[in-house]
Amino acid sequence: MERPPWPVSALALVLACHPAPRDSSATSAPPHTASPPSPGPGADAPVARPNPGRLALGVDFSCALDPRGAVWCWGSNDHGQLGDGSEVPSARPLRIAGLPRVQAIAAGHQHACTLAEDGGVWCWGHNRGGQLGDRTDLDRRAPVKVQGIAPATLLVASAGYTCASTADEFLCWGDAPALGRSWWSRRDDVTPQPPVRIDGVGRAELACAGDGQTCVRRGDGVSCWGLRGHPNVAPERFTGFADTVALACGSERVCGLRRDGTAACVGLLRDQFLPRWVDQPRPIAGLPKARDLVGEGRLGAALDLAGAPWWYVADPDPYSGVAQRAPERLGTREGAVALALGQRHQCLLDDSGAVLCRGSDDTGQLGSGASPLALVPERVDAARGLTGLSSGTGYICGVRDGEVWCWGDLELGRFDDEPVPSPMSRGPGVAVYAGSDRLCIRAATGTATCGRSTIAPAKPLQRVDPESGCGLRVDGVLECEKQRLDARSFDRGEAAADPPLATDIVETISAGGIHCGRRRSGRVSCVKAGPVVLRSGDVVHDRPGRDVPLSDAVQLVRGGAIVAPDSPLLARGDAIGCAVRRTGEVACWSMGEAFELRARPIAGLRDVVALSDGGRHACARLRDGTVRCWGKNSCGQLGDGTVVARPLPGVAVPVRDVDELSAGFCHTCARTRAGEVWCWGRHEARPAPPRWREDFTPVVGLPAP
């Protein structure tokens, strides 16, 4: 079965909570009842029976409500959205403590809220927009009760806000369209507000929230804010929703499920080949009669009368060229009583009370029980004997017997779970250089292959920088795509001679048009290159009372994540580069006025032999063969058993006798002197569930119904 065309935009909302219909003929079935009976002979026999608030899916995390009123969550946890008091992800469901008995759940991108049986609302997770309702913008790793609202009867949530209905008013908090705010345009100096009453709504009978829209139903009409992408305008009202028992918000449209099981939408809909605005509900062609309806961004889904899930592309995108697709069944399951859509995964509740999920599982959001994150190092047996380790954004490569082996996301439309010969290598390679979006392989001839292009200068290359596209020749001349730098360039700031003059530079780094080279003596010189003007100078190591050239460097690394947040360099701008010194200290430099390059020592780094910068985190290999890491840690890439960020080098990673180190965007790998390769963070070469499950499989670890 073809995978659904998931939206690329990070704004896609997860709608997971539908209000219970008031008519007794359309009340929600409990999660452990049998499938609903077929409709009777009457044309108006009620068949739609939504089961609201049993499942809630955020971006890369999931939550479920068990029959006893307890909430369980699993998946990503970088903002505390699992509610267990930590930021450690979990592929098995964790019960959230401190909640009263719950009747419904709703989830935004990285936060979740519950509606308790006593009408109280409790929230946890990400809180930048004040979506937790505690009048702060602080993330909460455990539930906090929303203050200032009467007992609620209905609850919805979106990317950066939450809304609830009480007996006589509708309230929202956070970056809600109904409040004239949107999370993608919010100013950082805006103080989070308590729940605010939305004028003219009163008690909402139904509501939905999604992708920047909020819609509520009263009587025969639905009123929406933000449906046309403008949160600060008055709500639009659409009629024709009198017999609607569920609403599903999406990108610039809202759909309703009628009591007879048919579904219809208003908003931006596709009319033949062109999208146009439709003000009266239009049926979703090809969708069977349904008992529940949900929406998420450009996608919608429904449960048919047999409990089988269906999905459809309901929202046209005139810029993508993707036409509206006929509804398609998801997997082979039947007997479901509730369905929820996430940005990249879906979950359903079957008639026995079990929860089943499908889709992407890269942060454990499917509840397989096997976390795709390695919080402590794991040995990659298939990588034994690799040398020249290099890590890119989502992949790792090394060299064995002159052949390049890689695993992970190779940017080639496939994923490899263990090292395989790289199809990007044309012939044997002697070194591999991985960048954020480019892999370069240097052959024994001194030429280099980067993607589909080949670098073949007059003199063989000794190093290649995939980020800048520059190659360092064996004679010390730097060959870049549009410029050549030689001895005259590094020494006097002049254009290269023809033929170029050799230099004594053995290593270079490039960042923002500045190229720095390490000379054989250890002195570091830099060139600020431009279309016409070149400026050169040595990096100055600023000691108390005098300036001396930095002349004992043994390795150069880009600044990036090396510089700790408490470094004085931050007051002078971002670091251009860093050097490991013969003393084991690390010095980083930034550029001041008149191309002054001043280096400062980085506190907390001693006895360093080599550095590796992954972009968001960095790691150091010490003389004793241990590794210490610091920076971002949402993937466990620091190797300390947590996902908590560290501004300074923390405890040693539990791998000893390390001889080589490479840090990527969300992972780190090390090779020991014995030839073993160990990796931690999010990497592919480990026992893990498939990245995509086509059918629904049970969540492991939820209590039996």
XYZ file of C-alpha atoms in Angstrom:
705
model
C 0.000 0.000 0.000
C 1.290 3.458 -0.856
C 2.249 5.660 2.070
C 0.084 8.737 2.519
C 1.637 11.996 1.324
C 2.251 13.522 4.737
C 2.536 17.312 4.783
C 6.029 18.675 5.077
C 4.921 21.694 7.070
C 5.586 21.517 10.788
C 2.351 23.446 11.352
C 0.168 20.403 10.779
C -1.974 19.873 13.867
C -2.993 16.694 15.508
C -6.689 16.572 16.244
C -7.514 13.879 18.713
C -10.502 14.945 20.722
C -14.129 15.072 19.606
C -16.944 16.250 21.833
C -19.639 13.805 22.690
C -22.929 14.347 20.863
C -25.809 15.419 23.050
C -28.540 13.420 21.378
C -29.022 10.129 23.164
C -29.180 8.322 19.864
C -25.593 9.336 19.079
C -23.851 8.950 22.432
C -20.326 7.574 22.505
C -19.900 3.854 22.881
C -17.593 2.691 25.657
C -14.257 1.415 24.383
C -14.970 -2.214 25.147
C -18.372 -2.555 23.465
C -19.049 -4.298 20.205
C -19.244 -2.515 16.869
C -22.423 -0.476 16.354
C -25.379 -2.149 14.690
C -26.118 -1.508 11.048
C -28.540 1.341 10.385
C -32.204 0.522 10.467
C -34.552 0.733 7.502
C -35.410 4.375 8.213
C -33.563 6.960 6.108
C -32.677 8.992 9.201
C -31.586 6.110 11.409
C -28.592 7.315 13.471
C -25.419 5.413 12.675
C -22.621 7.854 13.574
C -21.393 7.159 17.104
C -18.105 8.995 17.767
C -16.021 7.877 20.698
C -14.442 11.162 21.834
C -11.215 11.765 23.679
C -10.025 8.177 24.127
C -6.858 8.701 22.053
C -4.688 11.787 21.547
C -1.701 11.996 19.208
C 0.850 14.793 19.273
C 3.921 15.211 17.131
C 5.872 12.012 17.863
C 4.033 11.109 21.071
C 0.771 9.331 21.849
C -1.649 9.143 24.765
C -4.528 6.817 25.598
C -7.270 6.788 28.221
C -7.880 3.411 29.812
C -11.332 2.211 30.986
C -10.477 3.142 34.583
C -9.965 6.813 33.706
C -6.148 6.725 33.851
C -3.967 8.362 31.163
C -0.971 6.636 29.580
C 1.523 8.309 27.214
C 4.548 7.166 25.198
C 6.986 8.428 22.569
C 9.052 11.621 22.448
C 9.451 13.613 25.667
C 11.771 16.553 25.004
C 9.270 19.022 26.523
C 7.877 16.741 29.226
C 4.856 15.778 27.101
C 4.742 12.282 28.619
C 3.903 13.876 31.969
C 6.086 11.527 34.008
C 8.276 14.261 35.531
C 11.203 13.705 33.158
C 12.322 14.456 29.612
C 13.312 10.866 28.875
C 11.448 9.309 25.906
C 9.660 6.015 26.351
C 8.510 3.472 23.781
C 6.292 1.861 26.411
C 3.240 3.635 27.862
C 3.812 5.468 31.144
C 0.928 6.184 33.503
C 0.619 9.852 34.398
C 0.431 10.290 38.157
C -1.396 13.057 39.987
C -4.511 13.156 37.804
C -8.075 12.625 38.979
C -10.265 10.239 37.014
C -10.255 11.456 33.395
C -13.033 11.415 30.782
C -11.228 12.827 27.696
C -7.748 13.744 26.353
C -6.628 16.317 23.783
C -3.130 16.917 22.369
C -1.342 19.689 20.555
C 2.072 19.362 18.959
C 4.051 18.882 22.175
C 1.559 19.272 24.987
C -1.509 17.418 26.196
C -4.520 18.238 28.347
C -7.172 16.138 30.051
C -10.760 16.754 31.031
C -11.405 15.214 34.440
C -14.763 13.749 35.424
C -15.240 16.628 37.853
C -14.817 19.133 34.979
C -11.274 20.172 35.872
C -8.687 20.625 33.123
C -5.085 19.484 33.602
C -2.210 20.105 31.157
C 1.492 19.305 30.773
C 4.334 19.531 28.234
C 5.441 22.430 26.032
C 4.290 25.857 27.210
C 6.005 28.525 25.112
C 2.667 30.061 24.127
C 1.007 29.597 27.505
C -0.996 26.631 26.212
C -0.924 24.945 29.639
C -3.020 27.714 31.189
C -0.783 28.288 34.227
C 0.027 31.918 33.235
C 3.694 31.074 32.547
C 5.685 30.011 29.508
C 7.568 27.302 31.420
C 7.390 23.699 30.254
C 5.762 21.356 32.748
C 6.892 17.746 33.042
C 3.928 16.835 35.235
C 0.250 17.874 35.063
C -0.788 21.316 36.321
C -4.408 22.317 36.812
C -5.770 25.137 34.674
C -7.057 27.881 36.941
C -9.822 30.381 36.322
C -12.399 28.218 34.557
C -15.651 26.664 35.700
C -16.155 22.915 35.274
C -15.585 22.131 31.597
C -17.687 19.936 29.341
C -15.525 19.848 26.203
C -11.806 20.146 25.397
C -9.710 20.675 22.222
C -6.016 21.432 21.669
C -3.739 22.524 18.857
C -0.094 23.390 18.205
C 0.241 26.190 20.753
C -3.115 26.569 22.442
C -6.003 24.855 24.213
C -9.735 25.618 24.392
C -12.529 24.375 26.633
C -16.280 24.859 26.856
C -18.123 25.279 30.138
C -21.848 25.431 30.870
C -22.160 28.983 29.509
C -18.897 30.087 27.861
C -16.090 29.033 25.511
C -12.530 29.830 26.646
C -9.085 29.594 25.029
C -5.533 30.087 26.258
C -2.182 30.189 24.493
C -1.609 31.232 20.885
C -5.214 30.636 19.856
C -6.664 31.973 16.572
C -9.807 32.919 18.498
C -7.615 35.291 20.541
C -6.066 36.872 17.463
C -2.741 35.069 18.007
C -0.886 32.335 16.161
C 2.068 30.367 17.502
C 4.219 30.905 14.405
C 4.039 34.728 14.682
C 4.032 35.148 18.457
C 6.423 37.693 19.967
C 8.714 36.437 22.696
C 7.868 39.354 24.978
C 4.142 38.534 25.129
C 3.129 37.468 28.647
C 0.987 34.298 28.720
C -2.576 35.054 29.738
C -5.137 33.068 31.760
C -8.058 31.447 29.918
C -9.948 34.120 27.982
C -13.674 34.072 27.235
C -14.500 34.140 23.519
C -17.327 36.616 22.985
C -20.424 35.532 21.129
C -19.911 31.788 21.466
C -21.329 30.716 24.786
C -21.493 27.011 25.360
C -20.157 25.015 22.400
C -21.955 21.832 21.440
C -19.042 20.597 19.324
C -15.548 21.951 18.641
C -12.340 21.132 16.828
C -8.894 22.720 16.495
C -6.284 22.172 13.864
C -3.489 23.761 11.858
C -4.255 27.284 13.012
C -8.062 26.986 13.023
C -10.644 26.738 15.764
C -14.248 25.832 14.951
C -17.283 25.500 17.243
C -20.821 24.353 16.484
C -23.948 25.898 17.938
C -27.365 25.068 16.509
C -27.216 24.501 12.763
C -24.005 26.492 12.186
C -20.269 26.280 12.676
C -18.155 29.364 13.494
C -14.428 29.274 12.709
C -11.407 31.479 13.441
C -8.241 31.340 11.365
C -9.801 29.264 8.586
C -8.346 31.546 5.917
C -5.010 31.877 7.713
C -5.908 35.137 9.523
C -6.306 34.604 13.287
C -7.110 38.218 14.120
C -10.370 38.536 12.183
C -13.971 37.885 13.224
C -15.183 34.285 13.009
C -16.831 33.016 9.836
C -20.131 31.211 10.192
C -21.255 28.310 8.011
C -24.750 26.811 8.068
C -25.843 23.299 7.241
C -24.345 21.530 10.283
C -27.540 20.986 12.316
C -27.313 17.170 12.376
C -23.534 17.046 12.846
C -22.219 14.818 15.631
C -18.449 15.353 15.149
C -16.173 18.032 13.665
C -12.715 17.647 12.115
C -10.517 20.703 11.506
C -7.822 20.723 8.866
C -5.781 23.181 6.892
C -8.278 25.812 5.661
C -11.305 23.574 5.935
C -13.641 21.997 8.448
C -15.617 18.780 7.988
C -18.638 17.493 9.848
C -19.954 13.975 10.394
C -23.719 13.822 10.083
C -25.959 11.603 12.123
C -26.645 9.388 9.104
C -22.912 8.606 8.734
C -22.149 10.894 5.783
C -19.433 13.531 5.953
C -19.285 16.971 4.348
C -16.806 19.877 4.363
C -16.647 23.645 3.867
C -13.629 25.852 3.207
C -10.942 25.541 0.561
C -11.906 22.462 -1.432
C -10.864 21.130 -4.812
C -13.288 21.725 -7.634
C -12.127 19.546 -10.531
C -8.531 20.764 -10.992
C -8.617 24.060 -9.093
C -9.221 24.790 -5.393
C -12.028 27.165 -4.547
C -13.831 28.367 -1.444
C -17.032 26.482 -0.623
C -19.503 27.966 1.890
C -22.049 25.133 1.997
C -21.158 21.617 3.180
C -19.994 19.439 0.301
C -19.980 15.615 0.709
C -16.647 13.785 0.712
C -16.952 11.710 -2.445
C -16.067 8.046 -2.108
C -16.048 7.942 1.706
C -18.300 5.188 3.098
C -20.752 5.913 5.864
C -18.765 6.537 9.018
C -19.139 6.355 12.762
C -16.270 8.758 13.575
C -14.338 11.488 11.773
C -10.946 13.079 12.538
C -8.660 15.535 10.749
C -5.000 16.560 10.717
C -3.579 19.187 8.401
C -4.331 18.245 4.805
C -5.497 14.763 5.783
C -8.700 13.400 7.191
C -9.699 9.957 8.379
C -12.880 8.141 9.355
C -14.087 4.850 10.805
C -16.666 3.098 8.671
C -19.590 1.200 10.180
C -17.516 -1.987 10.466
C -14.813 -0.110 12.385
C -12.329 -0.037 9.494
C -10.233 3.166 9.175
C -10.116 5.231 5.975
C -8.002 8.256 5.044
C -8.332 10.881 2.363
C -6.551 14.021 1.132
C -9.283 16.517 1.837
C -7.420 19.790 1.530
C -5.978 20.861 -1.842
C -2.630 22.559 -2.097
C -2.476 24.619 -5.296
C 1.322 24.859 -5.028
C 2.125 21.183 -4.548
C 0.349 19.775 -7.572
C -1.131 16.996 -5.421
C -4.664 16.304 -6.578
C -7.396 15.220 -4.214
C -7.235 11.472 -3.799
C -10.142 9.140 -3.377
C -10.549 7.810 0.168
C -8.369 4.783 0.829
C -8.623 2.180 3.542
C -5.852 2.067 6.158
C -4.583 -1.464 6.757
C -6.770 -4.492 7.312
C -8.246 -3.810 10.759
C -11.936 -3.718 11.575
C -13.796 -3.428 14.844
C -12.338 -0.050 15.845
C -14.421 2.329 17.943
C -12.067 5.361 18.017
C -9.390 6.724 15.688
C -6.754 9.480 16.062
C -4.380 11.003 13.508
C -0.874 12.194 14.260
C 1.462 14.063 11.988
C 3.176 10.827 10.940
C 1.260 8.094 12.710
C -2.265 6.909 13.511
C -3.736 4.939 16.403
C -7.087 3.275 16.932
C -9.005 1.741 19.802
C -10.646 -1.577 18.963
C -13.843 -3.058 20.349
C -11.896 -5.052 22.969
C -10.312 -1.925 24.436
C -6.860 -2.510 22.919
C -4.886 0.338 21.325
C -3.165 -0.272 17.978
C -0.917 2.108 15.993
C 0.728 2.344 12.580
C 3.026 4.737 10.726
C 6.387 6.225 11.652
C 8.048 5.017 14.840
C 11.255 7.042 14.942
C 10.656 8.289 18.501
C 8.692 5.311 19.824
C 5.280 6.922 19.253
C 3.770 3.587 18.128
C 4.366 1.992 21.529
C 6.311 -1.009 20.255
C 8.276 -1.340 23.488
C 11.656 -1.032 21.721
C 12.917 2.544 21.863
C 14.606 3.828 18.691
C 16.848 5.982 20.894
C 20.017 4.600 22.437
C 20.535 6.665 25.589
C 23.737 4.761 26.378
C 26.288 3.442 23.857
C 25.481 0.267 21.909
C 28.003 -1.765 19.949
C 27.456 -1.958 16.192
C 28.904 -5.383 15.406
C 28.571 -4.994 11.627
C 30.781 -1.900 11.796
C 33.783 -3.610 13.392
C 37.030 -2.622 11.729
C 35.744 0.581 10.137
C 38.110 3.537 10.196
C 37.692 7.151 9.198
C 34.295 7.479 10.903
C 32.252 10.453 9.756
C 28.707 11.409 10.773
C 26.165 13.390 8.802
C 22.703 14.638 9.717
C 21.146 11.170 9.841
C 23.844 8.778 8.726
C 27.276 7.392 9.621
C 30.058 6.204 7.302
C 33.448 4.588 7.595
C 36.125 2.941 5.483
C 37.067 -0.737 5.481
C 39.664 -2.166 3.061
C 39.370 0.925 0.889
C 35.579 0.613 0.560
C 33.125 3.092 2.095
C 30.349 1.642 4.271
C 27.370 3.660 5.522
C 24.163 3.245 7.472
C 21.196 5.441 8.360
C 19.397 7.954 6.173
C 21.699 8.195 3.160
C 19.573 10.892 1.455
C 18.978 8.374 -1.311
C 15.340 7.565 -0.632
C 16.141 4.566 1.557
C 17.243 3.644 5.053
C 19.873 1.051 5.908
C 19.749 -0.449 9.377
C 23.310 -1.763 9.250
C 26.483 -0.808 7.401
C 26.399 -1.522 3.668
C 28.743 -0.483 0.844
C 27.862 3.067 -0.156
C 26.320 3.298 -3.639
C 27.731 6.844 -3.784
C 31.272 5.492 -3.949
C 32.697 5.112 -7.452
C 35.594 2.793 -6.867
C 37.626 2.251 -3.696
C 37.803 5.137 -1.237
C 40.482 5.991 1.257
C 38.584 8.595 3.302
C 35.001 9.681 3.806
C 33.708 13.135 4.806
C 30.064 13.524 5.823
C 28.276 16.861 5.905
C 24.770 17.903 6.824
C 23.469 17.176 3.325
C 26.456 15.944 1.332
C 28.779 12.941 1.433
C 32.266 13.187 -0.095
C 34.576 10.243 -0.735
C 38.274 10.747 -1.467
C 39.851 8.089 -3.656
C 43.451 6.861 -3.690
C 44.052 8.981 -6.786
C 43.443 12.157 -4.776
C 40.157 12.990 -6.494
C 36.907 13.275 -4.544
C 33.286 12.415 -5.315
C 30.605 14.565 -3.652
C 27.147 13.354 -4.583
C 27.066 13.414 -8.365
C 30.025 15.771 -8.826
C 33.735 15.019 -8.900
C 36.551 17.244 -7.631
C 39.719 16.592 -9.653
C 42.269 19.414 -9.172
C 45.716 19.557 -10.741
C 47.259 18.250 -7.495
C 45.754 15.397 -5.435
C 43.494 16.279 -2.500
C 44.441 15.403 1.055
C 41.206 16.615 2.698
C 37.669 17.530 1.628
C 35.116 19.756 3.402
C 31.595 18.690 2.334
C 29.993 21.705 4.015
C 31.900 24.351 2.045
C 32.732 22.253 -1.014
C 36.445 23.071 -0.640
C 39.294 20.610 -0.999
C 42.823 20.954 0.418
C 45.484 19.798 -2.040
C 48.637 17.977 -1.004
C 50.599 21.170 -1.724
C 48.478 23.140 0.784
C 46.441 25.029 -1.817
C 42.726 25.321 -1.026
C 40.462 24.677 -4.017
C 36.886 25.949 -3.594
C 34.053 26.014 -6.090
C 34.569 29.666 -7.056
C 37.954 30.530 -5.559
C 41.491 29.271 -5.065
C 43.600 30.232 -2.030
C 47.370 29.781 -1.966
C 50.410 31.095 -0.046
C 49.842 34.668 -1.234
C 46.226 34.472 -0.043
C 46.976 33.187 3.468
C 50.142 35.279 3.958
C 49.279 38.605 2.349
C 45.547 38.559 1.623
C 46.063 38.566 -2.138
C 44.504 36.593 -4.928
C 46.169 33.282 -5.725
C 49.007 33.226 -8.228
C 48.830 31.316 -11.492
C 50.102 28.694 -11.020
C 49.291 28.787 -7.280
C 52.045 28.914 -4.679
C 52.297 26.005 -2.258
C 51.609 26.509 1.469
C 52.532 24.622 4.628
C 48.848 24.268 5.604
C 47.818 20.709 6.527
C 44.213 21.237 7.680
C 41.489 23.804 6.987
C 37.996 24.738 8.175
C 35.593 27.071 6.388
C 32.645 29.025 7.768
C 30.811 32.079 6.470
C 33.408 32.969 3.823
C 36.298 32.695 6.292
C 38.873 29.957 5.686
C 41.295 29.044 8.468
C 44.302 26.803 8.061
C 46.552 24.955 10.489
C 50.194 25.099 9.497
C 52.723 22.345 10.155
C 54.122 24.387 13.030
C 50.691 24.593 14.715
C 50.111 28.269 13.850
C 46.586 29.117 12.672
C 46.061 31.614 9.840
C 42.763 32.730 8.350
C 41.576 34.400 5.164
C 38.359 36.351 4.719
C 37.636 35.756 1.058
C 35.405 37.886 -1.118
C 34.745 38.536 -4.795
C 37.629 41.034 -4.986
C 39.175 41.735 -1.564
C 41.031 39.175 0.548
C 42.124 39.847 4.106
C 44.438 37.571 6.023
C 45.740 37.330 9.555
C 46.820 34.995 12.326
C 44.541 33.894 15.150
C 45.669 35.642 18.315
C 45.529 33.805 21.629
C 44.577 36.474 24.165
C 46.497 35.969 27.376
C 46.210 38.384 30.329
C 48.243 41.462 29.453
C 49.485 40.418 26.017
C 48.469 38.909 22.691
C 50.382 35.940 21.292
C 49.691 33.977 18.109
C 47.902 30.666 18.475
C 50.824 28.464 17.435
C 50.343 25.036 19.004
C 47.162 23.743 17.356
C 46.892 20.021 16.597
C 43.282 20.007 15.247
C 40.822 22.528 13.830
C 37.038 22.260 14.205
C 34.193 24.627 13.312
C 32.860 26.642 16.260
C 29.233 25.490 16.256
C 28.342 23.573 19.391
C 31.891 23.577 20.817
C 31.431 26.913 22.565
C 29.614 26.513 25.882
C 26.811 28.992 26.759
C 28.911 30.563 29.537
C 31.827 31.314 27.210
C 32.848 34.990 26.900
C 32.876 34.441 23.140
C 29.107 34.742 23.052
C 29.378 38.438 23.865
C 31.545 38.905 20.772
C 29.546 36.815 18.306
C 29.504 33.205 17.212
C 32.753 31.284 17.144
C 34.274 30.832 13.699
C 36.530 27.962 14.665
C 38.159 26.089 17.501
C 41.534 24.454 17.936
C 42.743 21.627 20.120
C 46.134 22.692 21.514
C 49.129 20.512 22.365
C 48.421 21.271 26.013
C 45.021 19.530 25.739
C 43.171 22.833 26.059
C 40.622 24.103 23.540
C 40.616 27.672 22.224
C 37.902 29.177 20.012
C 37.947 32.436 18.104
C 35.514 34.944 16.666
C 36.039 37.905 14.370
C 36.129 41.454 15.715
C 36.529 44.770 13.942
C 39.163 45.050 11.212
C 39.312 41.250 10.936
C 40.722 40.744 14.417
C 40.684 37.048 15.272
C 40.906 36.588 19.020
C 40.852 33.198 20.662
C 39.627 32.405 24.170
C 40.080 29.188 26.157
C 36.923 27.115 26.702
C 36.307 26.360 30.362
C 35.916 22.754 31.437
C 37.922 21.195 28.596
C 41.230 19.649 29.642
C 43.390 16.821 28.310
C 41.570 16.905 24.959
C 43.067 14.943 22.076
C 40.327 15.488 19.469
C 36.959 17.248 19.078
C 33.890 16.458 17.003
C 31.062 18.937 16.406
C 27.620 17.588 15.502
C 26.007 20.997 15.009
C 23.799 20.899 18.118
C 26.176 18.997 20.392
C 29.895 18.320 20.604
C 32.104 15.605 22.043
C 35.747 15.496 23.109
C 38.100 12.521 23.143
C 40.502 12.757 26.086
C 44.019 11.413 26.538
C 42.787 8.571 28.735
C 40.547 7.257 25.915
C 37.277 8.476 27.411
C 34.657 10.693 25.767
C 32.739 13.635 27.226
C 29.896 15.409 25.419
C 27.811 18.569 25.872
C 25.085 20.573 24.126
C 21.615 19.482 22.983
C 20.519 16.008 24.030
C 16.973 15.412 22.786
C 18.088 12.198 21.059
C 20.377 10.965 23.824
C 23.401 11.994 21.740
C 25.412 12.931 24.846
C 25.482 9.274 25.931
C 24.826 9.990 29.608
C 21.589 7.960 29.779
C 19.314 11.029 29.686
C 17.860 13.477 27.181
C 18.740 16.504 29.326
C 20.920 19.159 27.669
C 24.280 20.035 29.240
C 26.025 23.396 28.702
C 29.393 21.960 29.789
C 31.059 18.567 29.381
C 29.314 16.051 31.629
C 30.129 12.582 32.874
C 32.269 10.322 30.733
C 30.416 8.233 28.150
C 30.650 4.554 29.219
C 33.004 3.552 26.378
C 36.696 3.147 27.037
C 39.882 3.145 24.963
C 38.360 5.317 22.231
C 40.620 5.964 19.252
C 38.224 7.809 16.916
C 35.107 9.900 17.422
C 32.400 11.371 15.180
C 29.324 13.394 16.193
C 26.280 13.806 13.945
C 23.112 15.853 14.247
C 21.291 13.450 16.587
C 23.858 10.712 17.281
C 27.489 10.043 18.140
C 29.769 7.121 17.280
C 33.180 6.075 18.546
C 35.719 3.456 17.492
C 37.940 1.797 20.073
C 41.525 0.715 19.527
C 40.256 -2.860 19.309
C 38.217 -1.899 16.219
C 34.788 -1.931 17.871
C 32.280 0.758 16.881
C 29.865 2.062 19.526
C 27.009 4.492 18.822
C 24.444 6.346 20.908
C 21.514 8.641 20.177
C 19.191 8.075 17.217
C 20.966 5.750 14.829
C 19.804 2.918 12.603
C 22.251 0.126 13.340
C 20.436 -1.317 16.341
C 17.517 -3.692 16.977
C 14.506 -1.456 16.411
C 11.017 -1.657 14.958
C 10.543 -0.694 11.300
C 10.541 3.003 10.524
C 7.075 2.620 8.989
C 4.369 0.111 9.835
C 1.775 -0.367 7.132
C -0.811 -1.999 9.382
C -1.989 -1.446 12.943
C -0.178 -3.451 15.622
C -0.924 -3.524 19.363
C 0.745 -1.101 21.736
C 2.947 -2.971 24.212
C 2.554 -2.241 27.903
C -0.936 -0.778 28.169
C -3.021 -2.340 30.937
C -5.567 -4.909 29.863
C -9.101 -3.504 29.513
